[in-house]
């Protein structure tokens, strides 16, 4: 199938994996999230209650609603049902231990164990080839911030950092030994430099023949397209595959606020059009250099996704090229993921999992982003409504 035969409006393919009950359930949840005031009020209340240590009612409220739509399950074995449900339609899962905002050594140890388990899980399971990680779940944020700013670490910090690095290098080796790819998420711009350095160093070790370690590039940053091009040149010289997840970026408001507060130029592009231009340019650059680059096209943007497939087609690359992969977050843009998979592309869902109480920050971000991203929510609702009509469920 060529890119001009891809149809992101095909709701029958998009939702074939959902039963009638699941479809209606998701529709109701999206209808709720679409109420901006409700999300604002709900997330404010939830954040306050978490601060006060009152988690039980939030957990209860979220478990059968947003958690159910956006997360795989509380444990890997509980997530298996969803993983299989997706894989029945050739959609793989990227395992993302969704616990965020942790800072103690015990937390880092727990996250390391969770990622280790996920790698072992993936090794035995065709439905999972990739495990995702956030380095802030493995290294203290304050240390990353100092390293980014070129500040000297204290003796104690050096020891903690050394320990964190040991964990990360251990995970990367394990992933490589078992032929599982390890994604490293991009986070705030003021900690990104050490993440870039660490991932490049790991790529020097493990990406000689195939893409194992993936960095992430946020094209909503003004300087990242240039960074991408520069780093690919370095990778070429070193004889490795530069593997990268291309995203627009999730921390726009936070970046703007910090830049204003600390009086430095906002690193984020001046407009959405500028972000889109650089994102699409990055896709083109990657596909032009696909021998040396591996990408995960991580977006819900239909134009960018279609562009990537067109560029592949122009270069006569097979739809299932080993270096090109598409991914959307679980609960979002099934119309893109499932239609790509049906057309033979590598398509996957980013699947967060973990205890409900620990995934709450992720869920709050999801709800907020879905109300703030212009058009995204309306589109999800419209597609679900169309499929409900097509199945003649008459619940509207
Ligand atoms: C599989 C997957 C993995 C991801 N991993 C990461 C990650 O590691 N790190 C991370 O930060 N994010 C990550 N994201 C989230 C991603 O960065 C985006 O926030 C999200 O996908 C929305 O962008 P889009 O390309 O899907 O859609 P679109 O709706 O086309 O774009 C929305 C995005 O455009 C940008 N934007 C919006 N308005 C403006 C403006 N006025 N000026 C400049 N830019 C603007 C913002 O980045 C916004 O999120 C991931 C997303 C996916 C699907």
PDB file of N, CA and C and ligand atoms in Angstrom, residues 94 134 184-187 216 218 220 245 247-252 268-273 275-276 279 296-301 327-329 349-350 366 369 373-374 376 379, ligand 1:
ATOM      1  N   UNK A  94       5.159   0.129  23.303  1.00  0.00           N
ATOM      2  CA  UNK A  94       6.412   0.599  23.895  1.00  0.00           C
ATOM      3  C   UNK A  94       6.144   0.741  25.386  1.00  0.00           C
ATOM      4  N   UNK A 134      12.817   7.486  31.415  1.00  0.00           N
ATOM      5  CA  UNK A 134      13.053   8.911  31.665  1.00  0.00           C
ATOM      6  C   UNK A 134      14.250   8.958  32.604  1.00  0.00           C
ATOM      7  N   UNK A 184      15.086   6.997  25.361  1.00  0.00           N
ATOM      8  CA  UNK A 184      15.323   7.955  26.443  1.00  0.00           C
ATOM      9  C   UNK A 184      14.490   9.199  26.144  1.00  0.00           C
ATOM     10  N   UNK A 185      13.552   9.519  27.006  1.00  0.00           N
ATOM     11  CA  UNK A 185      12.682  10.675  26.778  1.00  0.00           C
ATOM     12  C   UNK A 185      13.455  11.978  26.895  1.00  0.00           C
ATOM     13  N   UNK A 186      12.996  12.999  26.169  1.00  0.00           N
ATOM     14  CA  UNK A 186      13.529  14.356  26.350  1.00  0.00           C
ATOM     15  C   UNK A 186      12.665  15.044  27.401  1.00  0.00           C
ATOM     16  N   UNK A 187      13.314  15.867  28.218  1.00  0.00           N
ATOM     17  CA  UNK A 187      12.545  16.533  29.275  1.00  0.00           C
ATOM     18  C   UNK A 187      12.806  18.045  29.202  1.00  0.00           C
ATOM     19  N   UNK A 216      15.874  11.515  22.293  1.00  0.00           N
ATOM     20  CA  UNK A 216      14.656  12.195  21.807  1.00  0.00           C
ATOM     21  C   UNK A 216      15.010  13.636  21.476  1.00  0.00           C
ATOM     22  N   UNK A 218      13.303  17.400  20.615  1.00  0.00           N
ATOM     23  CA  UNK A 218      12.069  18.202  20.660  1.00  0.00           C
ATOM     24  C   UNK A 218      12.187  19.354  19.663  1.00  0.00           C
ATOM     25  N   UNK A 220      10.206  21.640  19.036  1.00  0.00           N
ATOM     26  CA  UNK A 220       9.651  22.942  19.437  1.00  0.00           C
ATOM     27  C   UNK A 220      10.761  23.836  19.964  1.00  0.00           C
ATOM     28  N   UNK A 245      14.036   9.607  18.665  1.00  0.00           N
ATOM     29  CA  UNK A 245      12.573   9.785  18.623  1.00  0.00           C
ATOM     30  C   UNK A 245      12.350  11.265  18.337  1.00  0.00           C
ATOM     31  N   UNK A 247       9.993  14.376  18.377  1.00  0.00           N
ATOM     32  CA  UNK A 247       8.729  14.873  18.959  1.00  0.00           C
ATOM     33  C   UNK A 247       8.683  16.394  18.795  1.00  0.00           C
ATOM     34  N   UNK A 248       7.504  16.966  18.996  1.00  0.00           N
ATOM     35  CA  UNK A 248       7.441  18.431  18.997  1.00  0.00           C
ATOM     36  C   UNK A 248       7.871  18.940  20.379  1.00  0.00           C
ATOM     37  N   UNK A 249       7.329  18.358  21.450  1.00  0.00           N
ATOM     38  CA  UNK A 249       7.769  18.772  22.795  1.00  0.00           C
ATOM     39  C   UNK A 249       6.594  19.016  23.723  1.00  0.00           C
ATOM     40  N   UNK A 250       6.761  18.617  24.979  1.00  0.00           N
ATOM     41  CA  UNK A 250       5.608  18.590  25.898  1.00  0.00           C
ATOM     42  C   UNK A 250       5.657  19.636  27.012  1.00  0.00           C
ATOM     43  N   UNK A 251       6.717  20.438  27.086  1.00  0.00           N
ATOM     44  CA  UNK A 251       6.851  21.309  28.269  1.00  0.00           C
ATOM     45  C   UNK A 251       6.837  22.793  27.898  1.00  0.00           C
ATOM     46  N   UNK A 252       6.025  23.134  26.918  1.00  0.00           N
ATOM     47  CA  UNK A 252       6.064  24.486  26.355  1.00  0.00           C
ATOM     48  C   UNK A 252       5.790  25.581  27.392  1.00  0.00           C
ATOM     49  N   UNK A 268      11.821  28.137  23.071  1.00  0.00           N
ATOM     50  CA  UNK A 268      10.763  27.549  22.221  1.00  0.00           C
ATOM     51  C   UNK A 268      10.520  28.417  20.984  1.00  0.00           C
ATOM     52  N   UNK A 269      10.186  27.752  19.897  1.00  0.00           N
ATOM     53  CA  UNK A 269       9.911  28.433  18.626  1.00  0.00           C
ATOM     54  C   UNK A 269       8.872  29.549  18.813  1.00  0.00           C
ATOM     55  N   UNK A 270       8.905  30.519  17.895  1.00  0.00           N
ATOM     56  CA  UNK A 270       7.985  31.656  18.019  1.00  0.00           C
ATOM     57  C   UNK A 270       6.543  31.299  17.682  1.00  0.00           C
ATOM     58  N   UNK A 271       6.339  30.242  16.919  1.00  0.00           N
ATOM     59  CA  UNK A 271       4.959  29.879  16.545  1.00  0.00           C
ATOM     60  C   UNK A 271       4.869  28.378  16.282  1.00  0.00           C
ATOM     61  N   UNK A 272       3.630  27.912  16.254  1.00  0.00           N
ATOM     62  CA  UNK A 272       3.384  26.500  15.929  1.00  0.00           C
ATOM     63  C   UNK A 272       3.888  26.210  14.514  1.00  0.00           C
ATOM     64  N   UNK A 273       3.709  27.193  13.614  1.00  0.00           N
ATOM     65  CA  UNK A 273       4.162  26.990  12.226  1.00  0.00           C
ATOM     66  C   UNK A 273       5.666  26.738  12.194  1.00  0.00           C
ATOM     67  N   UNK A 275       7.467  25.413  14.618  1.00  0.00           N
ATOM     68  CA  UNK A 275       7.697  24.051  15.148  1.00  0.00           C
ATOM     69  C   UNK A 275       7.400  23.018  14.060  1.00  0.00           C
ATOM     70  N   UNK A 276       6.264  23.196  13.386  1.00  0.00           N
ATOM     71  CA  UNK A 276       5.876  22.246  12.323  1.00  0.00           C
ATOM     72  C   UNK A 276       6.940  22.212  11.219  1.00  0.00           C
ATOM     73  N   UNK A 279       9.932  20.325  12.469  1.00  0.00           N
ATOM     74  CA  UNK A 279       9.617  18.896  12.629  1.00  0.00           C
ATOM     75  C   UNK A 279       9.678  18.209  11.253  1.00  0.00           C
ATOM     76  N   UNK A 296      11.983   7.319  15.293  1.00  0.00           N
ATOM     77  CA  UNK A 296      10.618   7.030  15.686  1.00  0.00           C
ATOM     78  C   UNK A 296       9.857   8.324  15.438  1.00  0.00           C
ATOM     79  N   UNK A 297       8.904   8.281  14.519  1.00  0.00           N
ATOM     80  CA  UNK A 297       8.075   9.456  14.210  1.00  0.00           C
ATOM     81  C   UNK A 297       6.985   9.489  15.275  1.00  0.00           C
ATOM     82  N   UNK A 298       7.254  10.231  16.351  1.00  0.00           N
ATOM     83  CA  UNK A 298       6.354  10.204  17.516  1.00  0.00           C
ATOM     84  C   UNK A 298       5.475  11.439  17.502  1.00  0.00           C
ATOM     85  N   UNK A 299       4.334  11.308  16.864  1.00  0.00           N
ATOM     86  CA  UNK A 299       3.455  12.471  16.715  1.00  0.00           C
ATOM     87  C   UNK A 299       2.012  12.036  16.478  1.00  0.00           C
ATOM     88  N   UNK A 300       1.094  12.944  16.829  1.00  0.00           N
ATOM     89  CA  UNK A 300      -0.318  12.728  16.503  1.00  0.00           C
ATOM     90  C   UNK A 300      -0.716  13.603  15.329  1.00  0.00           C
ATOM     91  N   UNK A 301       0.289  14.216  14.729  1.00  0.00           N
ATOM     92  CA  UNK A 301       0.016  15.148  13.637  1.00  0.00           C
ATOM     93  C   UNK A 301      -0.116  14.366  12.324  1.00  0.00           C
ATOM     94  N   UNK A 327       4.874   6.164  16.208  1.00  0.00           N
ATOM     95  CA  UNK A 327       4.265   5.869  17.508  1.00  0.00           C
ATOM     96  C   UNK A 327       3.350   6.987  17.998  1.00  0.00           C
ATOM     97  N   UNK A 328       2.254   6.577  18.629  1.00  0.00           N
ATOM     98  CA  UNK A 328       1.340   7.521  19.268  1.00  0.00           C
ATOM     99  C   UNK A 328       1.092   7.055  20.708  1.00  0.00           C
ATOM    100  N   UNK A 329       0.645   7.991  21.534  1.00  0.00           N
ATOM    101  CA  UNK A 329       0.373   7.623  22.925  1.00  0.00           C
ATOM    102  C   UNK A 329      -0.884   6.762  22.994  1.00  0.00           C
ATOM    103  N   UNK A 349       2.104   1.844  20.098  1.00  0.00           N
ATOM    104  CA  UNK A 349       1.521   2.725  21.109  1.00  0.00           C
ATOM    105  C   UNK A 349       2.506   2.846  22.257  1.00  0.00           C
ATOM    106  N   UNK A 350       2.655   4.071  22.729  1.00  0.00           N
ATOM    107  CA  UNK A 350       3.442   4.326  23.926  1.00  0.00           C
ATOM    108  C   UNK A 350       2.548   3.968  25.089  1.00  0.00           C
ATOM    109  N   UNK A 366      -1.741  14.524  30.596  1.00  0.00           N
ATOM    110  CA  UNK A 366      -2.518  14.059  29.433  1.00  0.00           C
ATOM    111  C   UNK A 366      -3.812  14.856  29.287  1.00  0.00           C
ATOM    112  N   UNK A 369      -3.006  18.474  28.399  1.00  0.00           N
ATOM    113  CA  UNK A 369      -2.526  18.631  27.030  1.00  0.00           C
ATOM    114  C   UNK A 369      -3.670  18.430  26.041  1.00  0.00           C
ATOM    115  N   UNK A 373      -4.244  21.375  23.441  1.00  0.00           N
ATOM    116  CA  UNK A 373      -3.798  21.232  22.057  1.00  0.00           C
ATOM    117  C   UNK A 373      -4.994  21.469  21.134  1.00  0.00           C
ATOM    118  N   UNK A 374      -4.901  22.573  20.414  1.00  0.00           N
ATOM    119  CA  UNK A 374      -6.042  22.960  19.582  1.00  0.00           C
ATOM    120  C   UNK A 374      -6.395  21.850  18.613  1.00  0.00           C
ATOM    121  N   UNK A 376      -6.981  18.731  18.781  1.00  0.00           N
ATOM    122  CA  UNK A 376      -6.709  17.320  19.073  1.00  0.00           C
ATOM    123  C   UNK A 376      -7.939  16.620  19.668  1.00  0.00           C
ATOM    124  N   UNK A 379     -10.914  16.247  17.420  1.00  0.00           N
ATOM    125  CA  UNK A 379     -10.693  15.216  16.404  1.00  0.00           C
ATOM    126  C   UNK A 379     -10.926  13.831  16.980  1.00  0.00           C
TER     127      UNK A 379
HETATM  128  C1  LIG B   1       5.245   8.287  21.263  1.00  0.00           C
HETATM  129  C2  LIG B   1       5.436   9.655  21.844  1.00  0.00           C
HETATM  130  C3  LIG B   1       6.535   9.911  22.664  1.00  0.00           C
HETATM  131  C4  LIG B   1       6.734  11.187  23.195  1.00  0.00           C
HETATM  132  N1  LIG B   1       7.853  11.444  23.946  1.00  0.00           N
HETATM  133  C5  LIG B   1       8.115  12.709  24.351  1.00  0.00           C
HETATM  134  C6  LIG B   1       9.321  13.056  24.991  1.00  0.00           C
HETATM  135  O1  LIG B   1      10.193  12.219  25.226  1.00  0.00           O
HETATM  136  N2  LIG B   1       9.513  14.353  25.374  1.00  0.00           N
HETATM  137  C7  LIG B   1       8.581  15.337  25.107  1.00  0.00           C
HETATM  138  O2  LIG B   1       8.819  16.503  25.439  1.00  0.00           O
HETATM  139  N3  LIG B   1       7.418  15.020  24.513  1.00  0.00           N
HETATM  140  C8  LIG B   1       7.161  13.756  24.116  1.00  0.00           C
HETATM  141  N4  LIG B   1       5.976  13.474  23.476  1.00  0.00           N
HETATM  142  C9  LIG B   1       4.916  14.503  23.391  1.00  0.00           C
HETATM  143  C10 LIG B   1       5.105  15.420  22.213  1.00  0.00           C
HETATM  144  O3  LIG B   1       6.250  16.203  22.438  1.00  0.00           O
HETATM  145  C11 LIG B   1       3.943  16.396  21.973  1.00  0.00           C
HETATM  146  O4  LIG B   1       3.689  17.135  23.137  1.00  0.00           O
HETATM  147  C12 LIG B   1       2.648  15.760  21.572  1.00  0.00           C
HETATM  148  O5  LIG B   1       2.844  14.621  20.832  1.00  0.00           O
HETATM  149  C13 LIG B   1       1.839  16.765  20.723  1.00  0.00           C
HETATM  150  O6  LIG B   1       2.505  17.080  19.521  1.00  0.00           O
HETATM  151  P1  LIG B   1       2.091  16.395  18.132  1.00  0.00           P
HETATM  152  O7  LIG B   1       3.252  16.385  17.197  1.00  0.00           O
HETATM  153  O8  LIG B   1       1.530  15.086  18.423  1.00  0.00           O
HETATM  154  O9  LIG B   1       0.850  17.253  17.622  1.00  0.00           O
HETATM  155  P2  LIG B   1       0.481  18.711  17.178  1.00  0.00           P
HETATM  156  O10 LIG B   1      -0.903  18.876  17.696  1.00  0.00           O
HETATM  157  O11 LIG B   1       0.682  18.935  15.728  1.00  0.00           O
HETATM  158  O12 LIG B   1       1.445  19.689  17.937  1.00  0.00           O
HETATM  159  C14 LIG B   1       1.243  20.192  19.212  1.00  0.00           C
HETATM  160  C15 LIG B   1       2.612  20.590  19.690  1.00  0.00           C
HETATM  161  O13 LIG B   1       3.121  21.677  18.903  1.00  0.00           O
HETATM  162  C16 LIG B   1       3.903  22.537  19.719  1.00  0.00           C
HETATM  163  N5  LIG B   1       3.263  23.853  19.743  1.00  0.00           N
HETATM  164  C17 LIG B   1       1.957  24.139  19.991  1.00  0.00           C
HETATM  165  N6  LIG B   1       1.738  25.459  19.973  1.00  0.00           N
HETATM  166  C18 LIG B   1       2.927  26.049  19.726  1.00  0.00           C
HETATM  167  C19 LIG B   1       3.348  27.418  19.607  1.00  0.00           C
HETATM  168  N7  LIG B   1       2.498  28.428  19.752  1.00  0.00           N
HETATM  169  N8  LIG B   1       4.652  27.656  19.361  1.00  0.00           N
HETATM  170  C20 LIG B   1       5.545  26.640  19.210  1.00  0.00           C
HETATM  171  N9  LIG B   1       5.202  25.333  19.306  1.00  0.00           N
HETATM  172  C21 LIG B   1       3.912  25.038  19.556  1.00  0.00           C
HETATM  173  C22 LIG B   1       3.933  21.896  21.100  1.00  0.00           C
HETATM  174  O14 LIG B   1       5.070  21.074  21.171  1.00  0.00           O
HETATM  175  C23 LIG B   1       2.652  21.066  21.132  1.00  0.00           C
HETATM  176  O15 LIG B   1       2.729  19.975  22.041  1.00  0.00           O
HETATM  177  C24 LIG B   1       5.789  12.213  22.926  1.00  0.00           C
HETATM  178  C25 LIG B   1       4.700  11.944  22.086  1.00  0.00           C
HETATM  179  C26 LIG B   1       4.529  10.705  21.543  1.00  0.00           C
HETATM  180  C27 LIG B   1       3.373  10.486  20.629  1.00  0.00           C
END
